[in-house]
């Protein structure tokens, strides 16, 4: 344990250990006392070192945004309602303390306080805290923060104010509740995902929420860069990230294709329309494999590997992707029959030898055993800052060689940093904290 009481996390490589062993306070100390040398410890604190964030986000989207910023070095103050805490704390599998393992992952590296924003005194605390930060993150229904006197116009003008919602802050649907399940459909994803003759399919994860959190974090970093380039002399700005639009942003060429030609891209099952061959195939031993051979040269190597060099791109019937799309059923039958006559391992070995992109479909259990993930340090073991059970958390991405992110501690227990932060940020004494706690403000 560090001298300031923060729990260490464990990792498998030297560079990652440096990252794990340095708390947010240590990062600031090392940075401020450095003689200018770019040491491993300085770099390991992350590229957002020194950025302060007030995180009012909830459940998945807001928490993923806050977790991303904290992983890459920002000092993130996470605010939750007293007593109940963030809903993410109770979702899915929980540890012995009753906190979900999902929370331990998304809550990492953040300092957690409880404040009742429904009370006027609680909102006053939030406004005071907002005066000391660079960024505010929230994902309440549009209009709620303004109703509480905490909207962008109510706070300091240089604030970078990130807002996550279902449909955005404006427009006829802005006031509607917007969970990922609904907004993934509204953003076009559910229409494209699945098979044409079956109901649209939902992946077993909150993809829309996570993408919205990622878009919000990206917007925040761009706004910070803009401010830095203008020597902090420009006003702040609102980052408006919608779940539906985060899905819409993934639609590739669907919009121009429709407007230009009237083609409304349909669901395509285990293939992707307009690109041949790229599909899921079942091997002789019942396992599935993904094969993508859609480049001309790759396609030719693929057809040679499955024993049909006569169908290579040198044949005018299969010369380009356009030609191959016209003969997709024929091509898929040839490849599918070959895969079905070989084991999973035989298929992957043949594709690797032919330099054709292919791979297995991995479950979480499979991923955890994979050397590729382990050698790239994708699993971090950490405990909450108050101590307790260690948990294994996935790394957050991307990997950065000069200023890597890190897991410094797992998501804290509810309100773990309340007294520390309110004393540090607002100079409240113990008697005032006791009064606020008795009145259930904190």
GROMACS .gro file of C-alpha atoms in nm:
model
  442
    1UNK     CA    1   0.000   0.000   0.000
    2UNK     CA    2   0.120   0.352  -0.078
    3UNK     CA    3   0.205   0.601   0.194
    4UNK     CA    4  -0.119   0.791   0.128
    5UNK     CA    5  -0.322   0.474   0.181
    6UNK     CA    6  -0.411   0.401  -0.180
    7UNK     CA    7  -0.410   0.035  -0.272
    8UNK     CA    8  -0.170  -0.093  -0.533
    9UNK     CA    9  -0.273  -0.283  -0.841
   10UNK     CA   10  -0.076  -0.565  -0.995
   11UNK     CA   11   0.017  -0.615  -1.355
   12UNK     CA   12   0.241  -0.835  -1.562
   13UNK     CA   13   0.496  -0.600  -1.715
   14UNK     CA   14   0.743  -0.353  -1.568
   15UNK     CA   15   0.594  -0.052  -1.746
   16UNK     CA   16   0.246  -0.144  -1.634
   17UNK     CA   17   0.363  -0.189  -1.274
   18UNK     CA   18   0.492   0.167  -1.268
   19UNK     CA   19   0.152   0.279  -1.392
   20UNK     CA   20  -0.031   0.078  -1.127
   21UNK     CA   21   0.189   0.185  -0.838
   22UNK     CA   22   0.138   0.559  -0.881
   23UNK     CA   23  -0.166   0.726  -0.730
   24UNK     CA   24  -0.327   1.043  -0.862
   25UNK     CA   25  -0.155   1.246  -0.589
   26UNK     CA   26   0.184   1.092  -0.668
   27UNK     CA   27   0.139   1.182  -1.035
   28UNK     CA   28   0.093   1.548  -0.948
   29UNK     CA   29   0.390   1.544  -0.712
   30UNK     CA   30   0.621   1.380  -0.962
   31UNK     CA   31   0.511   1.614  -1.235
   32UNK     CA   32   0.554   1.931  -1.030
   33UNK     CA   33   0.893   1.836  -0.887
   34UNK     CA   34   1.041   1.695  -1.208
   35UNK     CA   35   1.362   1.855  -1.333
   36UNK     CA   36   1.235   1.821  -1.687
   37UNK     CA   37   1.356   1.466  -1.752
   38UNK     CA   38   1.091   1.256  -1.927
   39UNK     CA   39   1.104   0.960  -1.688
   40UNK     CA   40   0.900   0.640  -1.704
   41UNK     CA   41   0.711   0.747  -1.394
   42UNK     CA   42   0.616   1.084  -1.543
   43UNK     CA   43   0.483   0.922  -1.858
   44UNK     CA   44   0.290   0.652  -1.673
   45UNK     CA   45   0.055   0.904  -1.512
   46UNK     CA   46  -0.129   0.939  -1.843
   47UNK     CA   47  -0.182   1.213  -2.100
   48UNK     CA   48  -0.470   1.374  -1.905
   49UNK     CA   49  -0.265   1.426  -1.590
   50UNK     CA   50  -0.363   1.759  -1.431
   51UNK     CA   51  -0.712   1.769  -1.586
   52UNK     CA   52  -0.989   1.786  -1.324
   53UNK     CA   53  -1.331   1.639  -1.395
   54UNK     CA   54  -1.659   1.657  -1.204
   55UNK     CA   55  -1.845   1.342  -1.305
   56UNK     CA   56  -2.223   1.345  -1.256
   57UNK     CA   57  -2.272   1.063  -1.507
   58UNK     CA   58  -2.478   0.756  -1.431
   59UNK     CA   59  -2.511   0.387  -1.516
   60UNK     CA   60  -2.319   0.289  -1.833
   61UNK     CA   61  -2.264   0.582  -2.072
   62UNK     CA   62  -2.163   0.840  -1.813
   63UNK     CA   63  -1.954   0.595  -1.617
   64UNK     CA   64  -1.766   0.472  -1.924
   65UNK     CA   65  -1.681   0.831  -2.015
   66UNK     CA   66  -1.558   0.907  -1.663
   67UNK     CA   67  -1.366   0.581  -1.640
   68UNK     CA   68  -1.189   0.651  -1.970
   69UNK     CA   69  -1.078   0.997  -1.856
   70UNK     CA   70  -0.961   0.863  -1.518
   71UNK     CA   71  -0.773   0.572  -1.675
   72UNK     CA   72  -0.570   0.814  -1.883
   73UNK     CA   73  -0.476   1.030  -1.589
   74UNK     CA   74  -0.753   1.282  -1.520
   75UNK     CA   75  -0.849   1.349  -1.158
   76UNK     CA   76  -1.216   1.250  -1.172
   77UNK     CA   77  -1.457   1.326  -0.885
   78UNK     CA   78  -1.753   1.090  -0.917
   79UNK     CA   79  -2.077   1.212  -0.755
   80UNK     CA   80  -2.351   0.969  -0.647
   81UNK     CA   81  -2.673   0.997  -0.443
   82UNK     CA   82  -2.629   0.912  -0.074
   83UNK     CA   83  -2.753   0.573   0.040
   84UNK     CA   84  -2.826   0.418  -0.298
   85UNK     CA   85  -2.533   0.521  -0.514
   86UNK     CA   86  -2.506   0.475  -0.888
   87UNK     CA   87  -2.738   0.210  -1.033
   88UNK     CA   88  -2.436   0.042  -1.191
   89UNK     CA   89  -2.327  -0.070  -0.844
   90UNK     CA   90  -2.606  -0.328  -0.833
   91UNK     CA   91  -2.613  -0.452  -1.193
   92UNK     CA   92  -2.516  -0.813  -1.267
   93UNK     CA   93  -2.260  -1.005  -1.057
   94UNK     CA   94  -2.162  -0.847  -0.725
   95UNK     CA   95  -1.865  -0.902  -0.496
   96UNK     CA   96  -1.891  -0.990  -0.127
   97UNK     CA   97  -1.951  -0.624  -0.037
   98UNK     CA   98  -2.253  -0.603  -0.267
   99UNK     CA   99  -2.085  -0.386  -0.530
  100UNK     CA  100  -2.108  -0.509  -0.886
  101UNK     CA  101  -1.791  -0.615  -1.061
  102UNK     CA  102  -1.904  -0.393  -1.348
  103UNK     CA  103  -1.884  -0.099  -1.105
  104UNK     CA  104  -1.540  -0.206  -0.983
  105UNK     CA  105  -1.428  -0.184  -1.348
  106UNK     CA  106  -1.599   0.138  -1.457
  107UNK     CA  107  -1.549   0.307  -1.122
  108UNK     CA  108  -1.171   0.262  -1.133
  109UNK     CA  109  -0.931   0.547  -1.055
  110UNK     CA  110  -1.212   0.784  -0.958
  111UNK     CA  111  -1.262   0.954  -0.625
  112UNK     CA  112  -1.619   0.892  -0.511
  113UNK     CA  113  -1.837   1.124  -0.308
  114UNK     CA  114  -2.207   1.129  -0.223
  115UNK     CA  115  -2.417   1.445  -0.267
  116UNK     CA  116  -2.797   1.468  -0.288
  117UNK     CA  117  -2.852   1.692  -0.589
  118UNK     CA  118  -3.225   1.699  -0.522
  119UNK     CA  119  -3.157   1.920  -0.220
  120UNK     CA  120  -3.069   2.286  -0.266
  121UNK     CA  121  -2.767   2.257  -0.038
  122UNK     CA  122  -2.647   1.959  -0.237
  123UNK     CA  123  -2.672   2.157  -0.559
  124UNK     CA  124  -2.477   2.437  -0.393
  125UNK     CA  125  -2.195   2.190  -0.315
  126UNK     CA  126  -2.194   2.075  -0.679
  127UNK     CA  127  -2.172   2.433  -0.802
  128UNK     CA  128  -1.878   2.501  -0.571
  129UNK     CA  129  -1.700   2.186  -0.686
  130UNK     CA  130  -1.762   2.285  -1.048
  131UNK     CA  131  -1.563   2.605  -0.992
  132UNK     CA  132  -1.249   2.395  -0.938
  133UNK     CA  133  -1.262   2.165  -1.243
  134UNK     CA  134  -1.195   2.179  -1.615
  135UNK     CA  135  -1.471   1.940  -1.724
  136UNK     CA  136  -1.820   1.842  -1.611
  137UNK     CA  137  -1.986   1.521  -1.733
  138UNK     CA  138  -2.359   1.452  -1.695
  139UNK     CA  139  -2.621   1.228  -1.853
  140UNK     CA  140  -2.949   1.340  -1.699
  141UNK     CA  141  -3.251   1.392  -1.921
  142UNK     CA  142  -3.207   1.721  -2.113
  143UNK     CA  143  -3.333   2.014  -1.907
  144UNK     CA  144  -3.280   1.861  -1.562
  145UNK     CA  145  -2.948   2.034  -1.501
  146UNK     CA  146  -3.096   2.370  -1.607
  147UNK     CA  147  -3.390   2.311  -1.371
  148UNK     CA  148  -3.141   2.263  -1.090
  149UNK     CA  149  -2.947   2.575  -1.181
  150UNK     CA  150  -2.648   2.368  -1.293
  151UNK     CA  151  -2.668   2.404  -1.671
  152UNK     CA  152  -2.378   2.532  -1.882
  153UNK     CA  153  -2.494   2.894  -1.849
  154UNK     CA  154  -2.509   2.863  -1.469
  155UNK     CA  155  -2.145   2.764  -1.428
  156UNK     CA  156  -1.813   2.926  -1.509
  157UNK     CA  157  -1.781   3.026  -1.876
  158UNK     CA  158  -1.463   2.830  -1.950
  159UNK     CA  159  -1.617   2.499  -1.846
  160UNK     CA  160  -1.608   2.207  -2.088
  161UNK     CA  161  -1.952   2.064  -2.030
  162UNK     CA  162  -2.013   1.710  -2.164
  163UNK     CA  163  -2.373   1.596  -2.194
  164UNK     CA  164  -2.483   1.242  -2.283
  165UNK     CA  165  -2.845   1.169  -2.366
  166UNK     CA  166  -3.059   0.945  -2.581
  167UNK     CA  167  -3.126   1.183  -2.869
  168UNK     CA  168  -2.918   1.495  -2.803
  169UNK     CA  169  -2.998   1.824  -2.633
  170UNK     CA  170  -3.215   1.959  -2.915
  171UNK     CA  171  -3.476   1.828  -3.159
  172UNK     CA  172  -3.828   1.689  -3.118
  173UNK     CA  173  -3.713   1.373  -2.938
  174UNK     CA  174  -3.465   1.538  -2.702
  175UNK     CA  175  -3.695   1.507  -2.401
  176UNK     CA  176  -3.763   1.136  -2.445
  177UNK     CA  177  -3.602   0.876  -2.221
  178UNK     CA  178  -3.322   0.713  -2.415
  179UNK     CA  179  -3.178   0.382  -2.303
  180UNK     CA  180  -2.923   0.207  -2.523
  181UNK     CA  181  -3.171  -0.064  -2.624
  182UNK     CA  182  -3.407   0.193  -2.777
  183UNK     CA  183  -3.142   0.427  -2.915
  184UNK     CA  184  -2.948   0.147  -3.085
  185UNK     CA  185  -3.265   0.082  -3.283
  186UNK     CA  186  -3.324   0.450  -3.356
  187UNK     CA  187  -2.963   0.491  -3.468
  188UNK     CA  188  -2.999   0.218  -3.732
  189UNK     CA  189  -2.792  -0.053  -3.567
  190UNK     CA  190  -3.074  -0.294  -3.478
  191UNK     CA  191  -3.205  -0.284  -3.836
  192UNK     CA  192  -2.868  -0.395  -3.970
  193UNK     CA  193  -2.790  -0.651  -3.701
  194UNK     CA  194  -2.934  -0.998  -3.748
  195UNK     CA  195  -3.113  -1.195  -4.017
  196UNK     CA  196  -3.375  -1.061  -4.259
  197UNK     CA  197  -3.629  -1.332  -4.169
  198UNK     CA  198  -3.599  -1.297  -3.791
  199UNK     CA  199  -3.651  -1.023  -3.530
  200UNK     CA  200  -3.361  -0.775  -3.501
  201UNK     CA  201  -3.088  -0.899  -3.268
  202UNK     CA  202  -2.941  -0.726  -2.966
  203UNK     CA  203  -2.582  -0.807  -2.869
  204UNK     CA  204  -2.551  -0.903  -2.502
  205UNK     CA  205  -2.384  -0.575  -2.407
  206UNK     CA  206  -2.478  -0.207  -2.383
  207UNK     CA  207  -2.304  -0.111  -2.705
  208UNK     CA  208  -2.489   0.220  -2.757
  209UNK     CA  209  -2.412   0.342  -2.406
  210UNK     CA  210  -2.046   0.255  -2.436
  211UNK     CA  211  -2.014   0.424  -2.775
  212UNK     CA  212  -2.185   0.736  -2.641
  213UNK     CA  213  -1.943   0.746  -2.347
  214UNK     CA  214  -1.653   0.706  -2.587
  215UNK     CA  215  -1.781   0.986  -2.814
  216UNK     CA  216  -1.822   1.211  -2.510
  217UNK     CA  217  -1.466   1.140  -2.392
  218UNK     CA  218  -1.331   1.206  -2.742
  219UNK     CA  219  -1.524   1.533  -2.759
  220UNK     CA  220  -1.386   1.636  -2.420
  221UNK     CA  221  -1.028   1.573  -2.531
  222UNK     CA  222  -1.086   1.774  -2.851
  223UNK     CA  223  -1.231   2.061  -2.649
  224UNK     CA  224  -0.932   2.050  -2.412
  225UNK     CA  225  -0.696   2.058  -2.710
  226UNK     CA  226  -0.881   2.359  -2.855
  227UNK     CA  227  -0.851   2.538  -2.523
  228UNK     CA  228  -0.482   2.458  -2.494
  229UNK     CA  229  -0.411   2.583  -2.847
  230UNK     CA  230  -0.567   2.916  -2.754
  231UNK     CA  231  -0.381   2.946  -2.421
  232UNK     CA  232  -0.706   2.900  -2.227
  233UNK     CA  233  -0.835   3.233  -2.361
  234UNK     CA  234  -1.140   3.087  -2.533
  235UNK     CA  235  -1.476   3.015  -2.365
  236UNK     CA  236  -1.572   2.661  -2.280
  237UNK     CA  237  -1.809   2.459  -2.492
  238UNK     CA  238  -2.076   2.193  -2.468
  239UNK     CA  239  -1.997   1.840  -2.588
  240UNK     CA  240  -2.337   1.700  -2.690
  241UNK     CA  241  -2.312   1.320  -2.727
  242UNK     CA  242  -2.630   1.125  -2.808
  243UNK     CA  243  -2.659   0.748  -2.785
  244UNK     CA  244  -2.864   0.732  -3.105
  245UNK     CA  245  -2.616   0.951  -3.293
  246UNK     CA  246  -2.321   0.752  -3.163
  247UNK     CA  247  -2.478   0.452  -3.335
  248UNK     CA  248  -2.562   0.665  -3.640
  249UNK     CA  249  -2.192   0.755  -3.659
  250UNK     CA  250  -2.115   0.386  -3.720
  251UNK     CA  251  -2.334   0.356  -4.033
  252UNK     CA  252  -2.042   0.368  -4.277
  253UNK     CA  253  -2.175   0.436  -4.628
  254UNK     CA  254  -2.543   0.366  -4.554
  255UNK     CA  255  -2.661   0.728  -4.584
  256UNK     CA  256  -2.488   0.822  -4.912
  257UNK     CA  257  -2.580   0.483  -5.059
  258UNK     CA  258  -2.948   0.539  -4.982
  259UNK     CA  259  -2.961   0.902  -5.095
  260UNK     CA  260  -2.771   0.831  -5.416
  261UNK     CA  261  -2.925   0.501  -5.522
  262UNK     CA  262  -3.223   0.433  -5.298
  263UNK     CA  263  -3.053   0.121  -5.159
  264UNK     CA  264  -3.153   0.074  -4.794
  265UNK     CA  265  -2.891  -0.164  -4.661
  266UNK     CA  266  -3.064  -0.469  -4.505
  267UNK     CA  267  -2.951  -0.705  -4.230
  268UNK     CA  268  -2.717  -0.971  -4.366
  269UNK     CA  269  -2.685  -1.236  -4.097
  270UNK     CA  270  -2.332  -1.365  -4.057
  271UNK     CA  271  -2.206  -1.192  -4.373
  272UNK     CA  272  -2.171  -0.826  -4.467
  273UNK     CA  273  -2.361  -0.709  -4.773
  274UNK     CA  274  -2.164  -0.568  -5.063
  275UNK     CA  275  -1.836  -0.732  -4.957
  276UNK     CA  276  -1.761  -1.090  -5.072
  277UNK     CA  277  -1.636  -1.312  -4.921
  278UNK     CA  278  -1.660  -1.218  -4.554
  279UNK     CA  279  -1.857  -1.458  -4.339
  280UNK     CA  280  -1.889  -1.698  -4.048
  281UNK     CA  281  -1.841  -2.065  -4.137
  282UNK     CA  282  -1.889  -2.384  -3.933
  283UNK     CA  283  -1.608  -2.637  -3.929
  284UNK     CA  284  -1.630  -3.017  -3.920
  285UNK     CA  285  -1.603  -3.024  -3.540
  286UNK     CA  286  -1.894  -2.783  -3.497
  287UNK     CA  287  -1.691  -2.471  -3.418
  288UNK     CA  288  -1.730  -2.142  -3.599
  289UNK     CA  289  -1.460  -1.945  -3.774
  290UNK     CA  290  -1.458  -1.601  -3.936
  291UNK     CA  291  -1.298  -1.571  -4.279
  292UNK     CA  292  -1.248  -1.239  -4.458
  293UNK     CA  293  -1.108  -1.270  -4.808
  294UNK     CA  294  -1.251  -0.966  -4.982
  295UNK     CA  295  -0.938  -0.800  -5.123
  296UNK     CA  296  -0.849  -0.916  -5.475
  297UNK     CA  297  -0.514  -1.072  -5.387
  298UNK     CA  298  -0.641  -1.208  -5.055
  299UNK     CA  299  -0.940  -1.358  -5.232
  300UNK     CA  300  -0.716  -1.535  -5.481
  301UNK     CA  301  -0.504  -1.684  -5.202
  302UNK     CA  302  -0.821  -1.794  -5.023
  303UNK     CA  303  -0.959  -1.974  -5.326
  304UNK     CA  304  -0.627  -2.148  -5.385
  305UNK     CA  305  -0.625  -2.259  -5.018
  306UNK     CA  306  -0.971  -2.417  -5.051
  307UNK     CA  307  -0.868  -2.597  -5.371
  308UNK     CA  308  -1.032  -2.371  -5.627
  309UNK     CA  309  -0.757  -2.159  -5.786
  310UNK     CA  310  -0.973  -2.148  -6.098
  311UNK     CA  311  -1.205  -1.910  -5.909
  312UNK     CA  312  -0.928  -1.660  -5.831
  313UNK     CA  313  -0.948  -1.294  -5.934
  314UNK     CA  314  -0.756  -1.377  -6.251
  315UNK     CA  315  -1.080  -1.532  -6.373
  316UNK     CA  316  -1.293  -1.249  -6.523
  317UNK     CA  317  -1.600  -1.390  -6.349
  318UNK     CA  318  -1.444  -1.311  -6.009
  319UNK     CA  319  -1.208  -1.028  -6.099
  320UNK     CA  320  -1.340  -0.759  -5.864
  321UNK     CA  321  -1.557  -0.734  -5.555
  322UNK     CA  322  -1.843  -0.624  -5.781
  323UNK     CA  323  -1.814  -0.945  -5.983
  324UNK     CA  324  -1.787  -1.154  -5.666
  325UNK     CA  325  -2.099  -0.996  -5.516
  326UNK     CA  326  -2.288  -1.110  -5.824
  327UNK     CA  327  -2.173  -1.468  -5.759
  328UNK     CA  328  -2.181  -1.457  -5.380
  329UNK     CA  329  -2.391  -1.774  -5.330
  330UNK     CA  330  -2.155  -1.977  -5.543
  331UNK     CA  331  -1.844  -1.848  -5.366
  332UNK     CA  332  -1.986  -1.897  -5.018
  333UNK     CA  333  -2.093  -2.254  -5.100
  334UNK     CA  334  -1.743  -2.347  -5.218
  335UNK     CA  335  -1.575  -2.197  -4.911
  336UNK     CA  336  -1.842  -2.327  -4.673
  337UNK     CA  337  -1.815  -2.682  -4.805
  338UNK     CA  338  -1.438  -2.675  -4.766
  339UNK     CA  339  -1.459  -2.541  -4.409
  340UNK     CA  340  -1.720  -2.803  -4.321
  341UNK     CA  341  -1.481  -3.078  -4.429
  342UNK     CA  342  -1.198  -2.961  -4.201
  343UNK     CA  343  -1.158  -2.909  -3.828
  344UNK     CA  344  -1.150  -2.565  -3.676
  345UNK     CA  345  -0.775  -2.580  -3.617
  346UNK     CA  346  -0.710  -2.708  -3.969
  347UNK     CA  347  -0.907  -2.419  -4.118
  348UNK     CA  348  -0.721  -2.158  -3.915
  349UNK     CA  349  -0.383  -2.314  -3.996
  350UNK     CA  350  -0.460  -2.320  -4.370
  351UNK     CA  351  -0.580  -1.960  -4.366
  352UNK     CA  352  -0.273  -1.846  -4.173
  353UNK     CA  353  -0.045  -2.019  -4.421
  354UNK     CA  354  -0.226  -1.851  -4.711
  355UNK     CA  355  -0.218  -1.514  -4.531
  356UNK     CA  356  -0.597  -1.487  -4.533
  357UNK     CA  357  -0.752  -1.300  -4.237
  358UNK     CA  358  -0.938  -1.550  -4.022
  359UNK     CA  359  -0.998  -1.624  -3.660
  360UNK     CA  360  -1.202  -1.803  -3.396
  361UNK     CA  361  -1.507  -1.665  -3.217
  362UNK     CA  362  -1.392  -1.623  -2.858
  363UNK     CA  363  -1.601  -1.623  -2.543
  364UNK     CA  364  -1.493  -1.426  -2.237
  365UNK     CA  365  -1.342  -1.746  -2.097
  366UNK     CA  366  -1.146  -1.793  -2.419
  367UNK     CA  367  -1.024  -1.433  -2.417
  368UNK     CA  368  -0.898  -1.463  -2.060
  369UNK     CA  369  -0.676  -1.756  -2.159
  370UNK     CA  370  -0.535  -1.600  -2.476
  371UNK     CA  371  -0.162  -1.524  -2.482
  372UNK     CA  372  -0.220  -1.231  -2.718
  373UNK     CA  373  -0.427  -1.051  -2.457
  374UNK     CA  374  -0.196  -1.146  -2.172
  375UNK     CA  375   0.123  -1.037  -2.346
  376UNK     CA  376  -0.038  -0.701  -2.422
  377UNK     CA  377  -0.132  -0.660  -2.055
  378UNK     CA  378  -0.507  -0.653  -2.108
  379UNK     CA  379  -0.588  -0.777  -1.755
  380UNK     CA  380  -0.522  -0.567  -1.445
  381UNK     CA  381  -0.563  -0.691  -1.089
  382UNK     CA  382  -0.661  -0.420  -0.842
  383UNK     CA  383  -0.838  -0.362  -0.511
  384UNK     CA  384  -1.059  -0.069  -0.412
  385UNK     CA  385  -0.872   0.215  -0.237
  386UNK     CA  386  -1.028   0.120   0.096
  387UNK     CA  387  -0.890  -0.233   0.063
  388UNK     CA  388  -1.087  -0.552   0.027
  389UNK     CA  389  -1.108  -0.808  -0.250
  390UNK     CA  390  -0.886  -0.778  -0.552
  391UNK     CA  391  -1.066  -0.799  -0.885
  392UNK     CA  392  -0.944  -0.855  -1.240
  393UNK     CA  393  -1.033  -0.568  -1.470
  394UNK     CA  394  -0.991  -0.528  -1.845
  395UNK     CA  395  -0.746  -0.264  -1.962
  396UNK     CA  396  -0.892   0.045  -2.124
  397UNK     CA  397  -0.771   0.149  -2.464
  398UNK     CA  398  -0.588   0.252  -2.676
  399UNK     CA  399  -0.239   0.140  -2.576
  400UNK     CA  400  -0.007   0.441  -2.568
  401UNK     CA  401   0.370   0.401  -2.560
  402UNK     CA  402   0.466   0.742  -2.421
  403UNK     CA  403   0.180   0.826  -2.185
  404UNK     CA  404   0.001   0.499  -2.107
  405UNK     CA  405  -0.318   0.477  -1.910
  406UNK     CA  406  -0.328   0.270  -1.594
  407UNK     CA  407  -0.548   0.106  -1.334
  408UNK     CA  408  -0.453   0.262  -1.002
  409UNK     CA  409  -0.742   0.125  -0.798
  410UNK     CA  410  -1.072  -0.053  -0.857
  411UNK     CA  411  -1.405   0.128  -0.819
  412UNK     CA  412  -1.434   0.257  -0.460
  413UNK     CA  413  -1.709   0.184  -0.212
  414UNK     CA  414  -1.994   0.436  -0.202
  415UNK     CA  415  -1.882   0.775  -0.070
  416UNK     CA  416  -1.531   0.660   0.014
  417UNK     CA  417  -1.373   0.998  -0.066
  418UNK     CA  418  -1.656   1.228   0.052
  419UNK     CA  419  -1.489   1.369   0.363
  420UNK     CA  420  -1.145   1.386   0.203
  421UNK     CA  421  -1.265   1.575  -0.103
  422UNK     CA  422  -1.504   1.815   0.065
  423UNK     CA  423  -1.231   1.911   0.309
  424UNK     CA  424  -0.976   1.941   0.030
  425UNK     CA  425  -1.192   2.124  -0.225
  426UNK     CA  426  -1.434   2.328  -0.010
  427UNK     CA  427  -1.246   2.356   0.322
  428UNK     CA  428  -1.537   2.205   0.516
  429UNK     CA  429  -1.457   2.099   0.871
  430UNK     CA  430  -1.567   1.785   1.053
  431UNK     CA  431  -1.861   1.954   1.226
  432UNK     CA  432  -1.999   2.080   0.895
  433UNK     CA  433  -1.958   1.740   0.738
  434UNK     CA  434  -2.144   1.582   1.029
  435UNK     CA  435  -2.431   1.832   0.988
  436UNK     CA  436  -2.455   1.766   0.614
  437UNK     CA  437  -2.453   1.391   0.674
  438UNK     CA  438  -2.726   1.417   0.941
  439UNK     CA  439  -2.941   1.612   0.696
  440UNK     CA  440  -2.866   1.351   0.428
  441UNK     CA  441  -2.714   1.609   0.196
  442UNK     CA  442  -2.402   1.392   0.169
   0.00000   0.00000   0.00000
